Amino acid sequence: MKFIEIKNCYKVYPNGVTAIADLNLSINKGDFVFVIGHSGSGKSSLIKMLYREEKPTKGEVIVGGVNISKLKNRNVYKLRRKLGIVFQDFKLLPKLTVYENVAFALEAMGLKNNEIKPKVIKALERVGLKEKIRSFPNQLSGGEQQRVCIARAIVNEPKLLICDEPTGNLDPETSKEIMKVIETINKEMETTIIMATHDREIVNRMKKRVVVIENGVLVGDHLKGSYKANESV
Amino acid sequence: MKVFRILKRNIRDAFKSVFRNFSLSIASITCSTITLILVAIAILVSANVNNATSELKKDLTIEVFLETDIDSSDVDTIRDKIIGLNNIKEENVTYISGEEWKNELQNESDDLEAILDTLETNPLRDSFEVTVEDVTQLASTTKQINEIEGVFEAKYGEGKAERFIAMFDIIEKVTIIIVGSLVLVTIFLISNTIKLTIFSRRNEIEIMRLVGTPNLVIRLPFLFEGFILGIIGSLIPALLTIYGYILVYDKMDGYIYSNIISLIKPVNLVFYVALSVMALGAVVGMFGSYRAARKYLKI
Ligand SMILES: Nc1ncnc2c1ncn2[C@@H]1O[C@H](COP(=O)(O)OP(=O)(O)O)[C@@H](O)[C@H]1O
Ligand SMILES: [Mg+2]
């Protein structure tokens, strides 16, 4: 059994837009997978089905042996606790410090303060932000804010980290740093990474598996892949 | 312990948002206060009216006047026929002869005595005084008695109690409609207050969902907020119920008018009504927030 399996998956939105059509994909534990495609090709829709923000209209999405397309709304939180999610916009709470923002995830799971503290410190160490622990988000650069988000996503040491264009708001230099952090998490924590992006430079440099989506259809799947001319974005 | 911590945070957050959306919170609270005051008055009045009408109804009797040309065996037959009707029990039928009545009247006033003495024959008919089991059947029972042979005329009360009951029925219906609409308005206002809170906290809610907060835990603070709005709105009505009713009771010496119809004693009644009003406030508040959570918390 693969860690993630997507079988004959369709996503049709209520307005009639077919965002994903007959998509099949399997991903092993510990893999690092890029999902690339034009804007509007369906990357986010695919990603959203992985954390059960959207239900597939047809087909199955299986994560860690659980068919999450059948998951009831009230049980979605159980899935969310087992994975980390990072977005293009950082989604930090402005009134909370860096520490509190990361601790927020563990509080949501009902952990006690003495359990929370070492985990938060460790996560912030991993992303290299330990010295900013008392800062507020508006005192940080974009790259630093994104690292706080990554720390929050991995603080419970999930087996899966889902990233939807995490470098979309960052300059190339900062993007590089963020990719380094994500790659380290993949290597050191053996976290499976699925990252949607249309940043050509990143994909070409990293030499990871690349899944290409066009108009909701999977049109390419390359190990150690890169952006090709005919898959231009 | 964990539950206790969550509870504490929820109550704190709920109070915070009541103050954050101050103007709308005040509107909701005012509306529920007005509604609940009306509810309290309605309950108190209706309890007392029901109490009074049941006292009045006890006095609703049918007076059955007999023909003048009958003898005592006819009277017994008529009595048996009246008792035979299914709305009437034997012990509720009292015979008053014309003679008895005359004596009674003569004792009551000297003027009447003088008038009655000048008459050669007694103008007062023999009669029965009949109380029925089911007051709502009063009219049809009277009609049945009228059909008995030897009965000159059967009629009931002056209709005062009846008219009073009918009028109160209308008042009661109108009150229910007004209170019902006010409850709806209150729910709407509270639900809108909660909507504002939900919108002002939507980033936080989004993040909570992302990191795996159970839906129930996300909903709880909003339910609390509605609960608190409802309870705050019920405080004045509850106090008004207790002190207001006691005041009215003392002012009126415990009677509605004359000392036949009495007010219900305040103790117990006011506490029941005050508690009901608070419970209703809490329920309306939570219903409002439930509505908002259903509509605006997309979980
Ligand atoms: N919630 C939605 N309702 C309707 N259509 C949507 C929704 N989300 C995305 N879409 C549509 O689905 C298609 C794929 O969008 P998306 O998955 O966001 O692509 P990408 O992330 O690759 O830019 C687009 O045509 C988009 O307009
Ligand atoms: Mg997208």
Coordinates of C-alpha atoms and ligand atoms in Angstrom, one line a residue:
Chain A
M1 CA 0.0 0.0 0.0
K2 CA 1.3 3.4 -1.0
F3 CA 1.3 6.2 1.5
I4 CA -0.9 8.4 -0.7
E5 CA -3.2 7.0 -3.4
I6 CA -5.5 9.0 -5.6
K7 CA -7.7 6.9 -7.8
N8 CA -9.9 8.0 -10.7
C9 CA -10.4 11.3 -9.0
Y10 CA -12.7 14.1 -10.3
K11 CA -13.4 17.5 -8.8
V12 CA -16.3 19.4 -10.2
Y13 CA -17.2 22.6 -8.4
P14 CA -20.9 23.6 -8.0
N15 CA -20.4 26.2 -10.7
G16 CA -19.7 23.5 -13.2
V17 CA -15.9 24.0 -13.5
T18 CA -14.1 20.6 -13.7
A19 CA -10.9 21.3 -11.8
I20 CA -9.6 17.7 -11.7
A21 CA -10.5 15.0 -14.2
D22 CA -9.8 11.3 -13.8
L23 CA -6.6 11.7 -11.9
N24 CA -4.5 8.8 -10.7
L25 CA -1.5 9.3 -8.6
S26 CA 0.4 7.3 -5.9
I27 CA 3.1 8.6 -3.6
N28 CA 5.5 6.7 -1.4
K29 CA 6.3 7.5 2.2
G30 CA 9.2 10.0 2.4
D31 CA 8.8 11.1 -1.3
F32 CA 9.3 14.7 -2.3
V33 CA 6.8 15.6 -5.1
F34 CA 6.3 18.8 -7.0
V35 CA 2.9 19.5 -8.5
I36 CA 3.3 21.9 -11.4
G37 CA 1.0 23.5 -13.9
H38 CA -0.3 26.8 -15.1
S39 CA -2.4 29.0 -12.9
G40 CA -5.9 27.6 -12.9
S41 CA -4.7 24.1 -13.9
G42 CA -6.0 22.5 -10.7
K43 CA -3.0 22.3 -8.4
S44 CA -4.7 23.8 -5.4
S45 CA -7.8 21.7 -6.0
L46 CA -5.7 18.6 -5.9
I47 CA -3.9 19.8 -2.8
K48 CA -7.2 20.7 -1.1
M49 CA -8.5 17.1 -1.6
L50 CA -5.4 15.8 0.2
Y51 CA -6.3 17.7 3.4
R52 CA -10.0 17.2 2.9
E53 CA -10.8 20.9 2.4
E54 CA -12.6 19.7 -0.7
K55 CA -14.2 16.3 -1.3
P56 CA -13.6 14.6 -4.6
T57 CA -16.8 14.6 -6.8
K58 CA -15.9 11.0 -7.8
G59 CA -13.0 8.7 -7.0
E60 CA -10.9 8.0 -3.9
V61 CA -8.2 9.9 -2.0
I62 CA -6.4 7.6 0.4
V63 CA -3.9 9.0 2.8
G64 CA -2.0 6.7 5.2
G65 CA -4.5 3.9 4.5
V66 CA -7.5 6.1 5.3
N67 CA -10.0 6.9 2.5
I68 CA -10.4 10.5 3.4
S69 CA -13.0 11.2 0.7
K70 CA -15.4 9.3 3.0
L71 CA -14.3 11.2 6.1
K72 CA -17.2 13.0 7.8
N73 CA -16.9 16.7 8.4
R74 CA -16.7 16.3 12.1
N75 CA -13.8 13.9 11.8
V76 CA -11.7 16.0 9.5
Y77 CA -9.7 17.3 12.5
K78 CA -8.2 13.9 13.1
L79 CA -6.7 14.0 9.6
R80 CA -5.5 17.6 10.0
R81 CA -3.6 16.6 13.2
K82 CA -1.5 14.2 11.2
L83 CA -0.4 16.5 8.5
G84 CA 1.1 20.0 8.1
I85 CA 0.0 22.6 5.6
V86 CA 1.8 25.6 4.4
F87 CA 0.3 28.3 2.1
Q88 CA 1.5 31.2 -0.1
D89 CA -0.1 33.7 2.3
F90 CA 1.2 32.9 5.7
K91 CA -1.9 32.7 7.8
L92 CA -0.3 33.8 11.1
L93 CA -2.2 35.4 13.9
P94 CA -0.9 38.9 14.2
K95 CA -1.6 39.3 17.9
L96 CA 0.3 36.2 18.9
T97 CA 4.1 35.9 19.1
V98 CA 6.1 33.5 17.0
Y99 CA 6.1 31.0 19.9
E100 CA 2.3 31.4 20.5
N101 CA 1.6 31.0 16.8
V102 CA 3.4 27.7 16.7
A103 CA 2.0 26.5 20.0
F104 CA -1.5 27.3 18.7
A105 CA -1.4 24.0 16.7
L106 CA -0.6 22.0 19.8
E107 CA -3.1 23.8 21.9
A108 CA -5.7 22.9 19.3
M109 CA -4.9 19.3 19.9
G110 CA -5.3 19.8 23.7
L111 CA -1.7 19.3 24.7
K112 CA -0.6 20.6 28.1
N113 CA 1.8 23.6 28.4
N114 CA 4.7 21.5 29.6
E115 CA 4.3 19.2 26.6
I116 CA 3.9 22.1 24.2
K117 CA 7.0 24.0 25.1
P118 CA 9.8 21.5 24.1
K119 CA 8.0 20.7 20.8
V120 CA 7.6 24.4 19.9
I121 CA 11.3 25.1 20.7
K122 CA 12.4 22.2 18.6
A123 CA 10.3 23.1 15.6
L124 CA 11.5 26.7 15.7
E125 CA 15.1 25.4 15.9
R126 CA 14.5 23.3 12.8
V127 CA 13.4 26.4 10.8
G128 CA 16.2 28.5 12.3
L129 CA 14.0 31.0 14.1
K130 CA 14.7 30.2 17.8
E131 CA 16.0 33.7 18.5
K132 CA 12.8 35.3 17.2
I133 CA 10.6 33.4 19.6
R134 CA 9.1 36.6 21.2
S135 CA 8.7 38.6 18.0
F136 CA 5.3 39.3 16.5
P137 CA 4.6 38.4 12.8
N138 CA 4.7 42.1 11.7
Q139 CA 8.3 42.3 13.0
L140 CA 9.5 39.6 10.7
S141 CA 10.4 39.4 7.0
G142 CA 8.4 37.4 4.6
G143 CA 10.8 34.6 4.6
E144 CA 10.8 34.5 8.4
Q145 CA 7.0 34.5 8.6
Q146 CA 6.9 31.6 6.2
R147 CA 9.4 29.7 8.4
V148 CA 7.1 30.3 11.3
C149 CA 4.3 28.7 9.3
I150 CA 6.5 25.7 8.5
A151 CA 7.4 25.4 12.2
R152 CA 3.7 25.4 13.0
A153 CA 3.1 22.8 10.3
I154 CA 5.8 20.4 11.5
V155 CA 5.5 21.0 15.3
N156 CA 3.6 17.8 15.8
E157 CA 6.0 15.9 13.5
P158 CA 3.5 14.9 10.8
K159 CA 4.3 12.2 8.2
L160 CA 3.0 14.5 5.5
L161 CA 3.7 18.2 4.7
I162 CA 1.5 19.8 2.1
C163 CA 2.7 23.1 0.6
D164 CA 0.6 25.2 -1.8
E165 CA 3.0 27.7 -3.5
P166 CA 4.9 28.4 -0.3
T167 CA 7.4 30.6 -2.2
G168 CA 4.8 32.5 -4.2
N169 CA 5.2 35.7 -2.2
L170 CA 8.9 35.5 -1.8
D171 CA 11.9 36.8 -3.7
P172 CA 14.3 34.1 -5.3
E173 CA 16.9 34.4 -2.6
T174 CA 14.4 33.9 0.2
S175 CA 12.6 31.1 -1.8
K176 CA 15.9 29.3 -1.9
E177 CA 16.2 29.4 1.9
I178 CA 12.7 28.2 2.3
M179 CA 13.3 25.3 0.0
K180 CA 16.4 24.4 2.0
V181 CA 14.3 24.2 5.2
I182 CA 11.7 22.1 3.4
E183 CA 14.3 19.8 2.0
T184 CA 15.9 19.4 5.4
I185 CA 12.5 18.4 6.9
N186 CA 12.1 15.8 4.1
K187 CA 15.6 14.4 4.8
E188 CA 15.8 14.6 8.6
M189 CA 12.2 13.9 9.6
E190 CA 11.5 11.7 6.6
T191 CA 8.4 13.7 6.1
T192 CA 6.6 13.2 2.8
I193 CA 6.4 16.5 0.9
I194 CA 3.9 17.5 -1.7
M195 CA 4.4 21.0 -3.0
A196 CA 2.4 22.8 -5.6
T197 CA 4.4 25.5 -7.4
H198 CA 5.0 27.2 -10.7
D199 CA 8.5 28.4 -9.8
R200 CA 10.5 27.0 -12.6
E201 CA 13.9 27.7 -11.1
I202 CA 13.1 25.8 -7.9
V203 CA 11.8 22.7 -9.7
N204 CA 14.7 22.6 -12.0
R205 CA 17.3 22.9 -9.3
M206 CA 15.9 20.4 -6.9
K207 CA 15.7 17.4 -9.2
K208 CA 12.7 15.8 -7.5
R209 CA 9.7 13.9 -8.8
V210 CA 7.5 16.3 -10.8
V211 CA 3.8 15.8 -11.5
V212 CA 2.4 18.0 -14.2
I213 CA -1.2 19.0 -14.4
E214 CA -2.9 20.7 -17.3
N215 CA -6.6 21.7 -17.2
G216 CA -7.1 19.3 -14.4
V217 CA -5.6 16.3 -16.2
L218 CA -2.3 14.7 -15.2
V219 CA -0.1 15.0 -18.3
G220 CA 3.3 14.1 -16.9
D221 CA 5.0 12.4 -14.0
H222 CA 8.8 12.5 -14.0
L223 CA 11.3 11.2 -11.5
K224 CA 14.1 13.8 -11.0
G225 CA 12.1 15.9 -13.4
S226 CA 12.2 19.5 -14.4
Y227 CA 10.1 22.1 -16.2
K228 CA 10.2 21.3 -19.9
A229 CA 9.6 23.7 -22.7
N230 CA 6.3 22.0 -23.7
E231 CA 5.2 22.2 -20.1
S232 CA 6.0 25.8 -19.9
V233 CA 4.3 28.0 -17.4
Chain B
M1 CA -8.8 19.6 33.6
K2 CA -8.5 20.0 29.9
V3 CA -12.3 20.5 29.6
F4 CA -12.1 23.1 32.4
R5 CA -9.4 25.0 30.6
I6 CA -11.3 25.0 27.3
L7 CA -14.4 26.2 29.2
K8 CA -12.5 29.0 30.9
R9 CA -11.1 30.2 27.6
N10 CA -14.4 30.0 25.9
I11 CA -16.2 32.1 28.6
R12 CA -13.4 34.7 28.5
D13 CA -13.5 34.9 24.6
A14 CA -17.3 35.1 24.6
F15 CA -17.3 38.1 27.1
K16 CA -14.5 39.7 25.0
S17 CA -16.6 39.6 21.8
V18 CA -19.7 40.8 23.6
F19 CA -17.7 44.0 24.2
R20 CA -16.0 44.0 20.9
N21 CA -19.3 44.2 19.0
F22 CA -20.7 46.5 21.6
S23 CA -23.5 48.2 19.7
L24 CA -24.9 45.1 18.1
S25 CA -24.6 43.3 21.5
I26 CA -26.5 46.0 23.1
A27 CA -29.2 45.8 20.5
S28 CA -29.5 42.1 21.0
I29 CA -29.6 42.4 24.7
T30 CA -32.2 45.2 24.6
C31 CA -34.4 43.2 22.3
S32 CA -34.2 40.1 24.4
T33 CA -34.9 42.2 27.5
I34 CA -38.0 43.6 26.0
T35 CA -39.2 40.3 24.7
L36 CA -38.6 38.5 28.0
I37 CA -40.3 41.3 30.0
L38 CA -43.3 40.8 27.8
V39 CA -43.1 37.0 28.2
A40 CA -42.9 37.4 32.0
I41 CA -45.9 39.7 32.1
A42 CA -47.8 37.4 29.7
I43 CA -47.1 34.4 31.9
L44 CA -48.0 36.2 35.1
V45 CA -51.2 37.6 33.7
S46 CA -52.2 34.4 32.1
A47 CA -51.6 32.4 35.3
N48 CA -53.7 34.8 37.2
V49 CA -56.5 35.0 34.7
N50 CA -56.6 31.2 34.5
N51 CA -56.7 31.1 38.2
A52 CA -59.5 33.8 38.3
T53 CA -61.6 32.2 35.5
S54 CA -61.5 28.9 37.2
E55 CA -62.8 30.6 40.3
L56 CA -65.4 32.4 38.2
K57 CA -66.4 29.2 36.4
K58 CA -67.2 27.6 39.7
D59 CA -70.0 30.2 40.0
L60 CA -71.4 29.5 36.6
T61 CA -74.8 27.9 37.3
I62 CA -77.9 27.2 35.2
E63 CA -81.1 28.4 36.7
V64 CA -84.0 26.2 35.8
F65 CA -87.5 27.7 36.3
L66 CA -90.4 25.3 36.4
E67 CA -93.9 25.7 35.1
T68 CA -96.4 26.9 37.8
D69 CA -98.9 24.2 37.2
I70 CA -96.9 21.1 38.4
D71 CA -97.0 19.0 41.6
S72 CA -94.1 17.6 43.6
S73 CA -94.0 14.3 41.7
D74 CA -93.5 16.3 38.5
V75 CA -90.6 18.1 40.2
D76 CA -89.0 14.8 41.1
T77 CA -89.4 13.6 37.5
I78 CA -87.8 16.8 36.2
R79 CA -85.0 16.4 38.7
D80 CA -84.3 12.9 37.5
K81 CA -84.3 14.0 33.9
I82 CA -81.8 16.8 34.7
I83 CA -79.5 14.4 36.6
G84 CA -79.8 12.0 33.7
L85 CA -77.9 14.5 31.4
N86 CA -74.3 13.4 31.2
N87 CA -72.8 16.8 32.1
I88 CA -74.5 16.9 35.5
K89 CA -73.9 15.1 38.8
E90 CA -76.7 14.5 41.3
E91 CA -75.1 16.6 44.1
N92 CA -74.9 19.6 41.8
V93 CA -78.6 20.0 41.4
T94 CA -80.3 22.0 44.2
Y95 CA -84.1 22.6 44.4
I96 CA -85.3 25.9 45.6
S97 CA -89.1 26.2 45.9
G98 CA -90.8 29.5 45.1
E99 CA -91.8 29.7 48.8
E100 CA -88.2 29.4 50.0
W101 CA -87.1 32.0 47.6
K102 CA -89.8 34.4 48.7
N103 CA -88.8 34.0 52.3
E104 CA -85.2 34.6 51.4
L105 CA -86.1 37.8 49.6
Q106 CA -88.3 39.0 52.3
N107 CA -85.6 38.5 54.9
E108 CA -83.2 40.4 52.7
S109 CA -85.1 43.7 52.4
D110 CA -88.0 45.3 54.1
D111 CA -89.1 46.9 50.8
L112 CA -89.3 43.6 49.1
E113 CA -91.2 42.1 52.0
A114 CA -93.8 44.9 51.7
I115 CA -94.2 44.3 48.0
L116 CA -94.4 40.6 48.2
D117 CA -97.0 40.8 51.0
T118 CA -99.4 42.8 48.8
L119 CA -99.5 39.9 46.3
E120 CA -102.0 37.2 46.8
T121 CA -100.1 34.5 44.9
N122 CA -96.4 33.9 45.0
P123 CA -95.0 35.2 41.6
L124 CA -91.7 33.3 42.2
R125 CA -91.5 30.0 40.4
D126 CA -90.0 26.8 41.8
S127 CA -86.5 26.3 40.4
F128 CA -83.4 24.2 40.3
E129 CA -79.9 25.6 40.6
V130 CA -77.6 23.4 38.5
T131 CA -73.8 23.4 38.2
V132 CA -72.2 21.6 35.3
E133 CA -69.1 19.5 35.1
D134 CA -67.7 20.9 31.9
V135 CA -68.2 24.6 31.6
T136 CA -67.6 24.6 27.8
Q137 CA -70.8 22.5 27.4
L138 CA -72.8 25.0 29.4
A139 CA -74.8 26.3 26.4
S140 CA -75.8 22.9 25.0
T141 CA -76.6 21.5 28.5
T142 CA -78.9 24.5 29.0
K143 CA -80.6 23.8 25.8
Q144 CA -81.2 20.2 26.7
I145 CA -82.7 21.2 30.0
N146 CA -85.0 23.6 28.2
E147 CA -86.4 20.7 26.2
I148 CA -87.5 18.9 29.4
E149 CA -91.2 18.9 29.8
G150 CA -92.4 21.0 32.8
V151 CA -89.4 23.4 32.5
F152 CA -90.5 26.9 31.9
E153 CA -87.1 28.3 31.2
A154 CA -83.5 27.4 31.8
K155 CA -80.7 30.0 31.6
Y156 CA -77.2 30.5 32.7
G157 CA -75.2 33.4 34.2
E158 CA -75.2 36.9 32.9
G159 CA -72.5 36.0 30.5
K160 CA -69.9 38.2 32.3
A161 CA -67.5 35.4 33.0
E162 CA -68.1 34.1 29.5
R163 CA -67.3 37.4 27.9
F164 CA -64.3 37.8 30.1
I165 CA -63.0 34.4 29.1
A166 CA -63.6 35.0 25.4
M167 CA -61.9 38.4 25.6
F168 CA -58.9 37.0 27.4
D169 CA -58.6 34.3 24.8
I170 CA -58.1 37.0 22.1
I171 CA -55.6 38.9 24.3
E172 CA -53.7 35.6 24.8
K173 CA -53.5 34.9 21.1
V174 CA -52.3 38.4 20.2
T175 CA -49.7 38.2 23.0
I176 CA -48.5 34.9 21.7
I177 CA -48.1 36.4 18.2
I178 CA -46.3 39.5 19.5
V179 CA -44.0 37.4 21.7
G180 CA -43.3 34.9 18.9
S181 CA -42.3 37.7 16.5
L182 CA -40.1 39.3 19.1
V183 CA -38.4 36.0 19.8
L184 CA -37.7 35.7 16.1
V185 CA -36.3 39.3 16.0
T186 CA -34.1 38.5 19.0
I187 CA -32.8 35.4 17.4
F188 CA -32.1 37.3 14.3
L189 CA -30.2 40.1 16.1
I190 CA -28.2 37.7 18.2
S191 CA -27.4 35.6 15.2
N192 CA -26.2 38.8 13.5
T193 CA -24.0 39.7 16.5
I194 CA -22.4 36.3 16.4
K195 CA -22.0 36.7 12.6
L196 CA -19.8 39.7 13.3
T197 CA -17.7 37.8 15.8
I198 CA -17.3 35.0 13.4
F199 CA -16.2 37.4 10.6
S200 CA -13.8 39.2 12.9
R201 CA -12.3 35.9 13.9
R202 CA -12.3 34.2 10.5
N203 CA -8.5 34.0 10.2
E204 CA -8.3 32.4 13.6
I205 CA -11.1 30.0 12.7
E206 CA -9.4 29.1 9.4
I207 CA -6.1 28.3 11.2
M208 CA -7.9 26.4 14.0
R209 CA -9.4 24.2 11.3
L210 CA -6.1 23.7 9.6
V211 CA -4.3 22.6 12.6
G212 CA -7.0 20.1 13.6
T213 CA -9.4 21.7 16.1
P214 CA -12.6 19.7 16.4
N215 CA -15.6 21.5 15.0
L216 CA -17.3 21.4 18.3
V217 CA -14.5 23.2 20.0
I218 CA -14.6 25.8 17.2
R219 CA -18.3 26.3 17.7
L220 CA -18.3 26.4 21.5
P221 CA -17.2 30.0 22.0
F222 CA -19.9 31.2 19.7
L223 CA -22.6 29.2 21.4
F224 CA -21.3 30.7 24.7
E225 CA -21.5 34.1 23.3
G226 CA -25.2 33.6 22.4
F227 CA -25.8 32.0 25.7
I228 CA -24.2 35.0 27.5
L229 CA -26.2 37.5 25.4
G230 CA -29.4 35.7 26.2
I231 CA -28.7 35.4 29.9
I232 CA -27.7 39.1 30.2
G233 CA -30.9 40.0 28.4
S234 CA -32.9 38.0 30.9
L235 CA -31.5 39.5 34.1
I236 CA -33.7 42.6 34.1
P237 CA -36.9 40.7 33.2
A238 CA -36.1 38.1 35.9
L239 CA -35.6 40.8 38.6
L240 CA -38.6 42.7 37.3
T241 CA -40.7 39.6 37.6
I242 CA -39.8 39.0 41.2
Y243 CA -39.9 42.5 42.6
G244 CA -42.6 43.8 40.2
Y245 CA -45.0 41.1 41.0
I246 CA -44.4 41.2 44.7
L247 CA -45.0 45.0 44.6
V248 CA -48.2 44.6 42.6
Y249 CA -49.4 41.9 44.9
D250 CA -48.8 44.1 48.0
K251 CA -50.3 47.2 46.4
M252 CA -53.5 45.3 45.6
D253 CA -53.7 43.4 48.8
G254 CA -53.7 40.1 46.9
Y255 CA -56.9 40.8 45.1
I256 CA -57.7 41.6 41.5
Y257 CA -61.0 43.4 42.4
S258 CA -63.4 42.8 45.2
N259 CA -62.2 40.0 47.4
I260 CA -63.7 37.2 45.4
I261 CA -61.0 36.9 42.8
S262 CA -57.6 36.7 44.4
L263 CA -54.1 37.0 42.9
I264 CA -51.8 34.0 43.0
K265 CA -49.3 34.2 45.9
P266 CA -46.0 35.6 44.7
V267 CA -43.7 33.1 46.4
N268 CA -42.8 30.2 44.2
L269 CA -44.7 31.6 41.2
V270 CA -42.3 34.5 40.7
F271 CA -39.3 32.2 41.1
Y272 CA -40.7 29.8 38.5
V273 CA -41.4 32.6 36.1
A274 CA -38.0 34.2 36.6
L275 CA -36.2 30.9 36.0
S276 CA -38.3 30.2 32.9
V277 CA -37.5 33.7 31.6
M278 CA -33.8 33.1 32.1
A279 CA -34.0 29.7 30.6
L280 CA -35.9 31.1 27.6
G281 CA -33.2 33.8 27.2
A282 CA -30.4 31.2 27.3
V283 CA -32.2 29.0 24.7
V284 CA -33.0 31.9 22.4
G285 CA -29.4 33.1 22.7
M286 CA -28.0 29.7 21.9
F287 CA -30.5 29.2 19.1
G288 CA -29.3 32.5 17.6
S289 CA -25.7 31.5 17.7
Y290 CA -26.4 28.0 16.4
R291 CA -28.1 29.7 13.4
A292 CA -25.1 31.9 12.9
A293 CA -22.6 29.0 13.3
R294 CA -24.6 26.9 10.8
K295 CA -24.7 29.7 8.3
Y296 CA -21.4 31.4 8.6
L297 CA -19.0 28.9 10.1
K298 CA -18.4 26.8 7.1
I299 CA -17.3 23.6 8.8
Ligands
LIG1 N1 -14.2 27.0 -4.9 C1 -14.2 27.0 -6.3 N2 -15.4 27.1 -6.9 C2 -15.4 27.1 -8.2 N3 -14.4 27.0 -9.0 C3 -13.2 26.9 -8.5 C4 -13.0 26.9 -7.1 N4 -11.7 26.7 -6.8 C5 -11.1 26.7 -8.0 N5 -11.9 26.7 -9.0 C6 -11.6 26.7 -10.4 O1 -11.0 25.4 -10.6 C7 -9.9 25.6 -11.6 C8 -8.6 25.1 -10.9 O2 -8.3 26.0 -9.9 P1 -7.1 25.8 -8.9 O3 -7.2 24.4 -8.3 O4 -7.1 26.9 -7.9 O5 -5.8 25.9 -9.8 P2 -4.3 26.3 -9.5 O6 -4.1 26.1 -8.0 O7 -3.5 25.4 -10.3 O8 -4.2 27.7 -9.9 C9 -9.9 27.0 -11.9 O9 -10.6 27.2 -13.2 C10 -10.6 27.7 -10.9 O10 -11.3 28.9 -11.3
MG2 MG -3.4 27.5 -6.6

